[in-house]
Short mmCIF file of C-alpha atoms in Angstrom, two decimals:
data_model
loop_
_atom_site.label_atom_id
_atom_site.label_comp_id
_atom_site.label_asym_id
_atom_site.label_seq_id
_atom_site.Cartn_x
_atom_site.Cartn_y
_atom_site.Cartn_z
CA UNK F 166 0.00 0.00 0.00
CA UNK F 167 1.09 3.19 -0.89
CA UNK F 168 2.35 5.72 2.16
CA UNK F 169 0.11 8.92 1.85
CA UNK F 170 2.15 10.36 4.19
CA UNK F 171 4.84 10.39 1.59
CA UNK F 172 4.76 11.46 -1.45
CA UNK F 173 7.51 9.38 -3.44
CA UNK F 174 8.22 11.02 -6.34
CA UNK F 175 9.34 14.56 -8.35
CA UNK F 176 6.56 17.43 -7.98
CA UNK F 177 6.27 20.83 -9.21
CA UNK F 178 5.61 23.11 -5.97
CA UNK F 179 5.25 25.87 -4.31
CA UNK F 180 7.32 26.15 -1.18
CA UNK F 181 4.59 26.25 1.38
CA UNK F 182 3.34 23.34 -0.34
CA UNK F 183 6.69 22.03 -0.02
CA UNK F 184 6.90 22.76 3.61
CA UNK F 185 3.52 21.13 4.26
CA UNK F 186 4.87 17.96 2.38
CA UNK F 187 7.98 17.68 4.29
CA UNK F 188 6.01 18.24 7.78
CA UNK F 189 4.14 14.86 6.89
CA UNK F 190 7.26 13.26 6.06
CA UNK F 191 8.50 14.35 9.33
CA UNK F 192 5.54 12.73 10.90
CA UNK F 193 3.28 15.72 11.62
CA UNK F 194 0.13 14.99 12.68
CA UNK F 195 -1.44 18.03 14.08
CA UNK F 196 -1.64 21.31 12.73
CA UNK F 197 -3.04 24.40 14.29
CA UNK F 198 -3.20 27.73 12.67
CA UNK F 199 -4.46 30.69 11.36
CA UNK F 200 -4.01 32.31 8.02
CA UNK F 201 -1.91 35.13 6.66
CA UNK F 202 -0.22 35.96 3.68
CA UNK F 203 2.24 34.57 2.75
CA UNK F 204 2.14 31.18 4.77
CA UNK F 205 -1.72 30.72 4.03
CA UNK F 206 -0.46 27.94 1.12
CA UNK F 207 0.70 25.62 4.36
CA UNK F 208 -2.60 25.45 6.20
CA UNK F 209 -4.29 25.03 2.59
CA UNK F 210 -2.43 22.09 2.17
CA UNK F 211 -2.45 20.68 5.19
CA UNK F 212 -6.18 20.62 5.69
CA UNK F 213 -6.24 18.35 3.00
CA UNK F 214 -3.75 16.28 3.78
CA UNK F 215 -3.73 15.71 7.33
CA UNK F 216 -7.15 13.99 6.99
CA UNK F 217 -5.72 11.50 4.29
CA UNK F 218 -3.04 10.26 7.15
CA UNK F 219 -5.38 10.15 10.24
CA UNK F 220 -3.90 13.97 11.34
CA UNK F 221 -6.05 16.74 12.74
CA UNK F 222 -6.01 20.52 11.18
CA UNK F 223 -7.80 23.08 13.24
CA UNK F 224 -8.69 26.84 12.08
CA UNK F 225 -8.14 28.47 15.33
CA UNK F 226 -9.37 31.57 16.29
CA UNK F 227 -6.06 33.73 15.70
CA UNK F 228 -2.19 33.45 16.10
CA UNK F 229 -1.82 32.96 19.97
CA UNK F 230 -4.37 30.01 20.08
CA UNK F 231 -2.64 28.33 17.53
CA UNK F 232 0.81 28.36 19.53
CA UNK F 233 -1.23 27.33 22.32
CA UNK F 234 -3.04 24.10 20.43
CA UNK F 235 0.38 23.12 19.30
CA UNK F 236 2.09 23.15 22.48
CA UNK F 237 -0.80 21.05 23.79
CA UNK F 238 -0.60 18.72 20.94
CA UNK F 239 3.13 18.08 21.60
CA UNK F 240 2.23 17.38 24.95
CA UNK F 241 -0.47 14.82 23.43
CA UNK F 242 2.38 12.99 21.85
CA UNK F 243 1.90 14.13 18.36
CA UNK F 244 4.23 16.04 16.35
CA UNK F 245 2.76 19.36 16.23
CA UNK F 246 3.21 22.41 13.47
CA UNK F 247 1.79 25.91 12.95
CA UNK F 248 2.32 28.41 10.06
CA UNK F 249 1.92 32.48 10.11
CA UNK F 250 4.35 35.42 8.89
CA UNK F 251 5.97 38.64 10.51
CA UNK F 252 2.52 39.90 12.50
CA UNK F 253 1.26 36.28 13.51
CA UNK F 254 4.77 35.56 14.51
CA UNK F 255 4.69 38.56 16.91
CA UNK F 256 1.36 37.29 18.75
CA UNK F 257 2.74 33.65 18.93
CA UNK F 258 6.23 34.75 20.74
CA UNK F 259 4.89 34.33 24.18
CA UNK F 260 3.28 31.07 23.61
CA UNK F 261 6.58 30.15 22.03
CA UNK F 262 8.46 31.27 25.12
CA UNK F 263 5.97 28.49 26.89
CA UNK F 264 7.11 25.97 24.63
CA UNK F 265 11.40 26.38 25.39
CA UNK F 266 10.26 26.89 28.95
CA UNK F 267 8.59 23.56 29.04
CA UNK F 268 10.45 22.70 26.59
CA UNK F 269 8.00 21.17 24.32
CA UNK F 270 9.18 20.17 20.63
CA UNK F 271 7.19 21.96 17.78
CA UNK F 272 7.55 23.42 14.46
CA UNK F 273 6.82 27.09 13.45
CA UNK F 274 7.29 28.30 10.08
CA UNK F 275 6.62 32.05 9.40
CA UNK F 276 6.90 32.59 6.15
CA UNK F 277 8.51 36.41 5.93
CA UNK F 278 7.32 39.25 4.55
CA UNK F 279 8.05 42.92 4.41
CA UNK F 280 6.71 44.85 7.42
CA UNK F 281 6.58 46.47 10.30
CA UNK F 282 3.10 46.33 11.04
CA UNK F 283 0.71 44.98 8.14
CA UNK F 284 3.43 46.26 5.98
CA UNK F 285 3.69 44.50 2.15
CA UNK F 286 1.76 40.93 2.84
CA UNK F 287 2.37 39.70 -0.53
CA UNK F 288 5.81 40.71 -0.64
CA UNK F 289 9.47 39.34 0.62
CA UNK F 290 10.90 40.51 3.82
CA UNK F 291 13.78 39.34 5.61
CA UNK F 292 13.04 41.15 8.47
CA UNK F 293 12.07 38.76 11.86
CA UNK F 294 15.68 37.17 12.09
CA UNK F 295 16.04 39.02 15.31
CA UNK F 296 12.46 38.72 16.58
CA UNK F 297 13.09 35.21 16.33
CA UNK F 298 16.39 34.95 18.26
CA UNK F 299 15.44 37.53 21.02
CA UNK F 300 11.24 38.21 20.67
CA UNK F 301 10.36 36.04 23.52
CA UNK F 302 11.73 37.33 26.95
CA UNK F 303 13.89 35.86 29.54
CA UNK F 304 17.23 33.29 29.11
CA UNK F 305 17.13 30.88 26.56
CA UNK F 306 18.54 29.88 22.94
CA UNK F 307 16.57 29.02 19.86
CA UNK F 308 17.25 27.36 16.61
CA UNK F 309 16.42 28.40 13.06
CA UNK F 310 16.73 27.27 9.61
CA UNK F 311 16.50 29.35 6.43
CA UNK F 312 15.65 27.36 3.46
CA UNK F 313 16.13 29.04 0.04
CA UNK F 314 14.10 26.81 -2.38
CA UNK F 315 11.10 24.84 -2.38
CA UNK F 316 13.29 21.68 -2.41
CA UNK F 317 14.48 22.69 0.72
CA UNK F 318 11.38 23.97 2.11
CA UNK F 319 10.79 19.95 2.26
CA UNK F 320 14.03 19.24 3.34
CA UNK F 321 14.57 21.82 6.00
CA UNK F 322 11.01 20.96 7.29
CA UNK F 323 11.93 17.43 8.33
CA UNK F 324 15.17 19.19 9.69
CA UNK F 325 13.21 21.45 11.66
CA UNK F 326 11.02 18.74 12.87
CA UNK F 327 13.75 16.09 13.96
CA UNK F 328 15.89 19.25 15.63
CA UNK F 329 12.61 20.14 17.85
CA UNK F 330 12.18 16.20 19.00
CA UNK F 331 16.15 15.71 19.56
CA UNK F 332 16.39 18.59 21.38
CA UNK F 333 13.13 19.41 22.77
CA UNK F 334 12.19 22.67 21.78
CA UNK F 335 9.63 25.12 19.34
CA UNK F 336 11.97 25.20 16.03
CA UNK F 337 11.28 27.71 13.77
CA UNK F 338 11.46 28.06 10.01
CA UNK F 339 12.49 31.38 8.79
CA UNK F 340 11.55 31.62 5.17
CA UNK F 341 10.36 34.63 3.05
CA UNK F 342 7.39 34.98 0.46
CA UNK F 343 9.30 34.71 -2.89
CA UNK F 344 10.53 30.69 -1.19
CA UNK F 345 7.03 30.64 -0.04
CA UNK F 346 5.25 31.28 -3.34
CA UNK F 347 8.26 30.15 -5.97
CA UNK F 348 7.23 27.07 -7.62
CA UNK F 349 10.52 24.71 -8.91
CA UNK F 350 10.62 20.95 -9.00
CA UNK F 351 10.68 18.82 -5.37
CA UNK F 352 12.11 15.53 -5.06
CA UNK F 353 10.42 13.80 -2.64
CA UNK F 354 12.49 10.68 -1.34
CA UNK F 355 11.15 6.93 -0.89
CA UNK F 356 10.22 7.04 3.12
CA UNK F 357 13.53 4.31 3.53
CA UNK F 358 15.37 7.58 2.91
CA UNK F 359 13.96 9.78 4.66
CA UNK F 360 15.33 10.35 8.33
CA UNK F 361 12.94 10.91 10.82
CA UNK F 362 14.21 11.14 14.25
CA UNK F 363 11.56 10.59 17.23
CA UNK F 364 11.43 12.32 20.60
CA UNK F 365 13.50 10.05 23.27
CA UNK F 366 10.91 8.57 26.40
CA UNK F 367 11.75 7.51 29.68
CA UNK F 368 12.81 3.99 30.42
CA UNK F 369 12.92 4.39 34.05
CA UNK F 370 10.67 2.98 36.45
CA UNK F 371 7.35 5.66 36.31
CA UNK F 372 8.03 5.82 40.32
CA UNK F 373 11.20 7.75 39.65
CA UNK F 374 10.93 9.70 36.30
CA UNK F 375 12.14 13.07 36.28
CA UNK F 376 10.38 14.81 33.38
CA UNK F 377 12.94 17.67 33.10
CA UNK F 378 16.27 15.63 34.45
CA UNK F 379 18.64 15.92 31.39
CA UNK F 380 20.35 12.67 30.06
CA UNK F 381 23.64 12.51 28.79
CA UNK F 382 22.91 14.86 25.56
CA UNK F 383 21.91 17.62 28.10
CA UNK F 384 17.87 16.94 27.15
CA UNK F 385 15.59 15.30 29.31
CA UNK F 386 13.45 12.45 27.64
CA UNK F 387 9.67 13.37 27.57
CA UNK F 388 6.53 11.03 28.58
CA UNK F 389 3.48 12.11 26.90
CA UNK F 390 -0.05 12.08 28.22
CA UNK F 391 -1.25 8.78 28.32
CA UNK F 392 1.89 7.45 28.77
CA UNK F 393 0.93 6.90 32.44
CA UNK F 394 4.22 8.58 33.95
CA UNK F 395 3.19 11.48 36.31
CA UNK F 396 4.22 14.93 34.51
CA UNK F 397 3.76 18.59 36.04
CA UNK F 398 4.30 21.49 33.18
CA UNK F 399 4.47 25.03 34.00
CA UNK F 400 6.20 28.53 32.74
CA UNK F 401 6.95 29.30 35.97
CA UNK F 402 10.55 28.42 36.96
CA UNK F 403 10.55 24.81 37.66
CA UNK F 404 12.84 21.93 39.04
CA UNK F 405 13.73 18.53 37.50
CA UNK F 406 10.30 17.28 38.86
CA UNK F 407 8.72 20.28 37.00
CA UNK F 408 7.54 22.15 40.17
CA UNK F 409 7.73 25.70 40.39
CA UNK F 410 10.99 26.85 42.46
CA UNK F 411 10.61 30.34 43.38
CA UNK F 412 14.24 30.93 44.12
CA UNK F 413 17.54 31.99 41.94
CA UNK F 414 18.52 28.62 42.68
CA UNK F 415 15.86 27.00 40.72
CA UNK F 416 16.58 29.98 38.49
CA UNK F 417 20.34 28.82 37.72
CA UNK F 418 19.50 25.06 37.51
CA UNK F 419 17.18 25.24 34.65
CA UNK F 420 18.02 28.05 32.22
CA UNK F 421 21.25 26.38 32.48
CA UNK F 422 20.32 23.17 31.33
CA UNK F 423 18.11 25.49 28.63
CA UNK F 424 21.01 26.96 27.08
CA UNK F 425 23.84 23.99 27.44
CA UNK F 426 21.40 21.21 25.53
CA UNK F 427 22.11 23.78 22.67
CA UNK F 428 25.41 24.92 23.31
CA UNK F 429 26.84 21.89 23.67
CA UNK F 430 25.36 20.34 20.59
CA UNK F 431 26.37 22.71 18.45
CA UNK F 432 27.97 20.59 16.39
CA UNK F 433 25.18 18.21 15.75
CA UNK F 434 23.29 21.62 14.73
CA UNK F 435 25.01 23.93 12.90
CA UNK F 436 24.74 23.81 9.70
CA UNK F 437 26.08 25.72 6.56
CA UNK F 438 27.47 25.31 2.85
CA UNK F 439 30.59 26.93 1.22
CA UNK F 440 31.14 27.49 -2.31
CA UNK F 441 34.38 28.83 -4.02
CA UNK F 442 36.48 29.62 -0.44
CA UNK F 443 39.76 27.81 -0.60
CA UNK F 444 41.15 30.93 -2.06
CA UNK F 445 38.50 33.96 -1.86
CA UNK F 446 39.69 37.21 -0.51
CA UNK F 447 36.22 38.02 0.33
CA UNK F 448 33.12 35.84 1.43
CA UNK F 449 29.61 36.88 0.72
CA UNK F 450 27.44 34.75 3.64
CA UNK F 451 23.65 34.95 2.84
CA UNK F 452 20.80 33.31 4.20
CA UNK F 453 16.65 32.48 2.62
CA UNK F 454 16.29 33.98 -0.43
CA UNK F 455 19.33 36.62 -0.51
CA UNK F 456 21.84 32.86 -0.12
CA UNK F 457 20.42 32.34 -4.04
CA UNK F 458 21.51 35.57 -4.96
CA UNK F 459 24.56 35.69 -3.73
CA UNK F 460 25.02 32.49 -5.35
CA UNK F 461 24.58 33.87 -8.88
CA UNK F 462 26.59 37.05 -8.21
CA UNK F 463 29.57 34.85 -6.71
CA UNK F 464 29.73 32.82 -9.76
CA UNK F 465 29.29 35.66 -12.13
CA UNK F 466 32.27 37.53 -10.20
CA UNK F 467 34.83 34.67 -10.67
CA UNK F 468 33.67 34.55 -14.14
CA UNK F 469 35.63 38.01 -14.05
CA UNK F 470 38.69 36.81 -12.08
CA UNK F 471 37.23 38.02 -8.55
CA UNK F 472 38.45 36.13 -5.94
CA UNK F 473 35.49 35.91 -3.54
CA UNK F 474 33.52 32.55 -1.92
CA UNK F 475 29.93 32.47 -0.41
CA UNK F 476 28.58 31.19 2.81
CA UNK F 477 25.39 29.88 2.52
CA UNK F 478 23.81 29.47 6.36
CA UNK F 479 21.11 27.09 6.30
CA UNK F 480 21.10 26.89 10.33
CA UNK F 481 21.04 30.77 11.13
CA UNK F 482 20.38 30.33 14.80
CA UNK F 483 22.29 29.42 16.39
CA UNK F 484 25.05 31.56 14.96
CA UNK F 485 28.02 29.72 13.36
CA UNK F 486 30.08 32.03 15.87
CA UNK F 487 33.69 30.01 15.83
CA UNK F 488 33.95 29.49 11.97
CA UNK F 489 32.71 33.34 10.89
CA UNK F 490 35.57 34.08 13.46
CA UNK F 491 38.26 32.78 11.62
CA UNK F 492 36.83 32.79 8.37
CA UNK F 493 37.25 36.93 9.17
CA UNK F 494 40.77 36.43 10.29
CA UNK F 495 41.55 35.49 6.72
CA UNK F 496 39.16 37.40 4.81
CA UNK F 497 39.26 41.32 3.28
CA UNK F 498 36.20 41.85 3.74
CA UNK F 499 32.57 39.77 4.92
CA UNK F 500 29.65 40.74 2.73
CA UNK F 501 25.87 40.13 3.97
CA UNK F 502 22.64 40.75 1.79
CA UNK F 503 19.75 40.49 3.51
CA UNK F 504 16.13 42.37 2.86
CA UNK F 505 15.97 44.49 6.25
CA UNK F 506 18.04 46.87 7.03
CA UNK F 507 20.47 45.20 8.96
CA UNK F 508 19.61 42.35 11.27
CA UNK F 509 22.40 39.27 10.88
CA UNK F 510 24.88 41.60 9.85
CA UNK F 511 25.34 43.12 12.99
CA UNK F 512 25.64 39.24 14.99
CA UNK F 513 27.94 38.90 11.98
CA UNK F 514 29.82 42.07 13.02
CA UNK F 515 29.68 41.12 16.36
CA UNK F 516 31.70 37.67 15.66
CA UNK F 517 34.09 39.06 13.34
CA UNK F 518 35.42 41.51 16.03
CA UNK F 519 37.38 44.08 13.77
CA UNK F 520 39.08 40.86 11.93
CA UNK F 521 38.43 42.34 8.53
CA UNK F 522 35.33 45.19 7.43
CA UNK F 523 32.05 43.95 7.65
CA UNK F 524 29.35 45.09 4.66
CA UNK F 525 25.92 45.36 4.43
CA UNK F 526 23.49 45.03 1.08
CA UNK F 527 20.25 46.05 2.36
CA UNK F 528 16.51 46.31 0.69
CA UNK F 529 13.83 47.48 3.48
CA UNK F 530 11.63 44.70 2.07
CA UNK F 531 9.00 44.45 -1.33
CA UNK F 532 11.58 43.26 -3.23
CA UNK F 533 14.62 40.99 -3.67
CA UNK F 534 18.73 42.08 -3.54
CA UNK F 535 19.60 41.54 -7.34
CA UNK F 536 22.90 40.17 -7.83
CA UNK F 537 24.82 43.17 -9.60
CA UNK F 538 24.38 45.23 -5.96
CA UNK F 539 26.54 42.07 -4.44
CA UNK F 540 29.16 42.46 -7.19
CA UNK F 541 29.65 45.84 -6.91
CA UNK F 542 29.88 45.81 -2.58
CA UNK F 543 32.50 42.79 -4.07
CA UNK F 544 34.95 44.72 -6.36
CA UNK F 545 34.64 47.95 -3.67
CA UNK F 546 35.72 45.53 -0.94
CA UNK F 547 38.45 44.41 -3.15
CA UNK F 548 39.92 47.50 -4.28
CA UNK F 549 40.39 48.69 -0.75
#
């Protein structure tokens, strides 16, 4: 019998379709949400397909019930998903702080588009990169992926998803409207090849599980309703038992183990491509949308004897902090395009630490950075 869930195969599609696809590969089975433009596409898909694999889709009433349904879902024992863009992302941060608080594995894709406010809905943006590392408030870390095709709209989906289980938090996908709406061909792998990787439960006696007592990765294995292991959740600052500790003590113990299960997997999560570096004098390092036009102005460049190589981040948070480092030790110059006005540029500035000039190609948003604006930030970086 065929697996619905997976569609074998090569498909023209959008890339919310894409992402929609690759969240049932994943093993998605609930999906709450609301729609905007540009991430409508996801929920459109999905309440047709969750049905036809024995998932649930629910219209909820806005953005912050939907972060809310998920969370609860997870919590249910089903992989859980939302979708929204730049103003539904806002409303959901708090919920999201819920979910790395309890830490509760989820997926959240926000499509980008240009704001603030209402701001262009049916056009790119780049502009929530630090809303998604800092929105939510308190001590924690995140992680986010930035596909730049449809292709890996599916691919980084099932990413996102196996991320969230492994390391039991909300993951978020930061695309932007022109990989949202661009249609290109998606190969869709035989479910054999697909890697799916499932949230890790206790095996200890249900007498003495600790639902928030990390294991060896740093991450604490999770028991699901129904599971019949006794579980207390809560926002409020809680101890391995998942009791609220009103002290700094409590404080300490687990933002600690909040930001360590990241930090010290960085190298299971990082993730990035490099193209043309072994001998660049400069490095263009994009992200989304602005990675596949750096591409083209790269290769165009050496096609005139510039020597410059591109970093392509497909993990953007967490930052790649110890390679940018050195890669600016050895470097001219570090180009970034990106449609805001200057949001990953300045953690890339940050890292670099005076190592070599750090450049910015900006767009506010409505519009993508064309490839002959990278060239020309190239030669200028070049000649100085």
């Amino acid at each position: 019998m065929a697996n619905k869930a997976v569609l074998t195969g090569t498909h023209f599609m959008n890339g919310d379709e894409a992402c929609c696809e690759g969240a049932l590969a994943a093993g998605c089975r609930f999906f709450a949400g609301y729609p905007i433009t540009p991430a409508t596409e996801v929920a459109e898909r999905m309440s047709r397909r969750l049905p036809q694999v024995g998932g649930v889709f629910i219209q909820m009433e806005d953005e912050i019930a939907s972060m809310a349904a998920i969370l609860g879902g997870s919590w249910g024992g089903a992989k859980s998903m939302t979708s929204t863009s730049g103003p539904g992302y806002s409303l959901m941060l708090e919920n999201i702080g819920l979910g790395l608080c309890t830490e509760t594995p989820c997926v959240v894709c926000n499509v980008q588009r240009a704001g603030p406010s209402t701001g262009l809905p049916t056009l790119v943006g780049q502009g929530d990169m630090m809303q998604a590392r800092w929105g939510s408030h308190g001590v924690y870390e995140v992680i986010a992926v930035a596909p730049a095709s449809p292709q890996e709209m599916f691919d980084f989906t099932i990413k996102a998803f196996n991320l969230s289980e492994e390391f039991r938090l909300p993951v978020t996908i930061l695309a932007d409207e022109v990989v949202g709406h661009m249609n290109e061909r998606v190969v869709v792998p035989s479910p054999e090849e697909i890697v799916v990787f499932d949230r890790i439960k206790p095996t200890v006696p249900k007498e003495s599980y600790l639902p928030f007592q990390a294991g060896p990765s740093g991450v604490a294995p999770m028991a699901t309703a129904g599971d019949g292991y006794y579980m207390h959740v809560t926002g409020l600052t809680h101890d391995e038992r998942g009791y609220p500790g009103m002290d700094a003590a409590t404080q300490v113990q687990m933002t600690t183990r909040l930001i360590d299960k990241i930090h010290n997997n960085l190298d299971r999560i990082l993730d990035y491509d490099t193209v043309m570096l072994d001998d660049a004098e400069v490095a263009v390092v994009a992200y989304g949308i602005s990675a596949r036009s750096a591409r083209g102005a790269v290769l165009a460049a050496r096609e005139r004897g510039l020597k410059v190589g591109l970093v392509k981040l497909n993990v953007v948070w967490p930052f790649p902090e110890e390679f940018i480092r050195e890669l600016a030790g050895r470097m001219k110059a570090l180009i970034m395009p990106e449609i805001n006005l200057g949001q990953m540029v300045l953690e890339m500035e940050r890292v670099a630490g005076g190592r070599c000039p750090v450049e910015l190609v900006s767009h506010p948003g409505g519009a993508i950075i064309t490839p002959d604006r990278i060239i020309k930030a190239v030669e200028a970086a070049l000649e100085d």
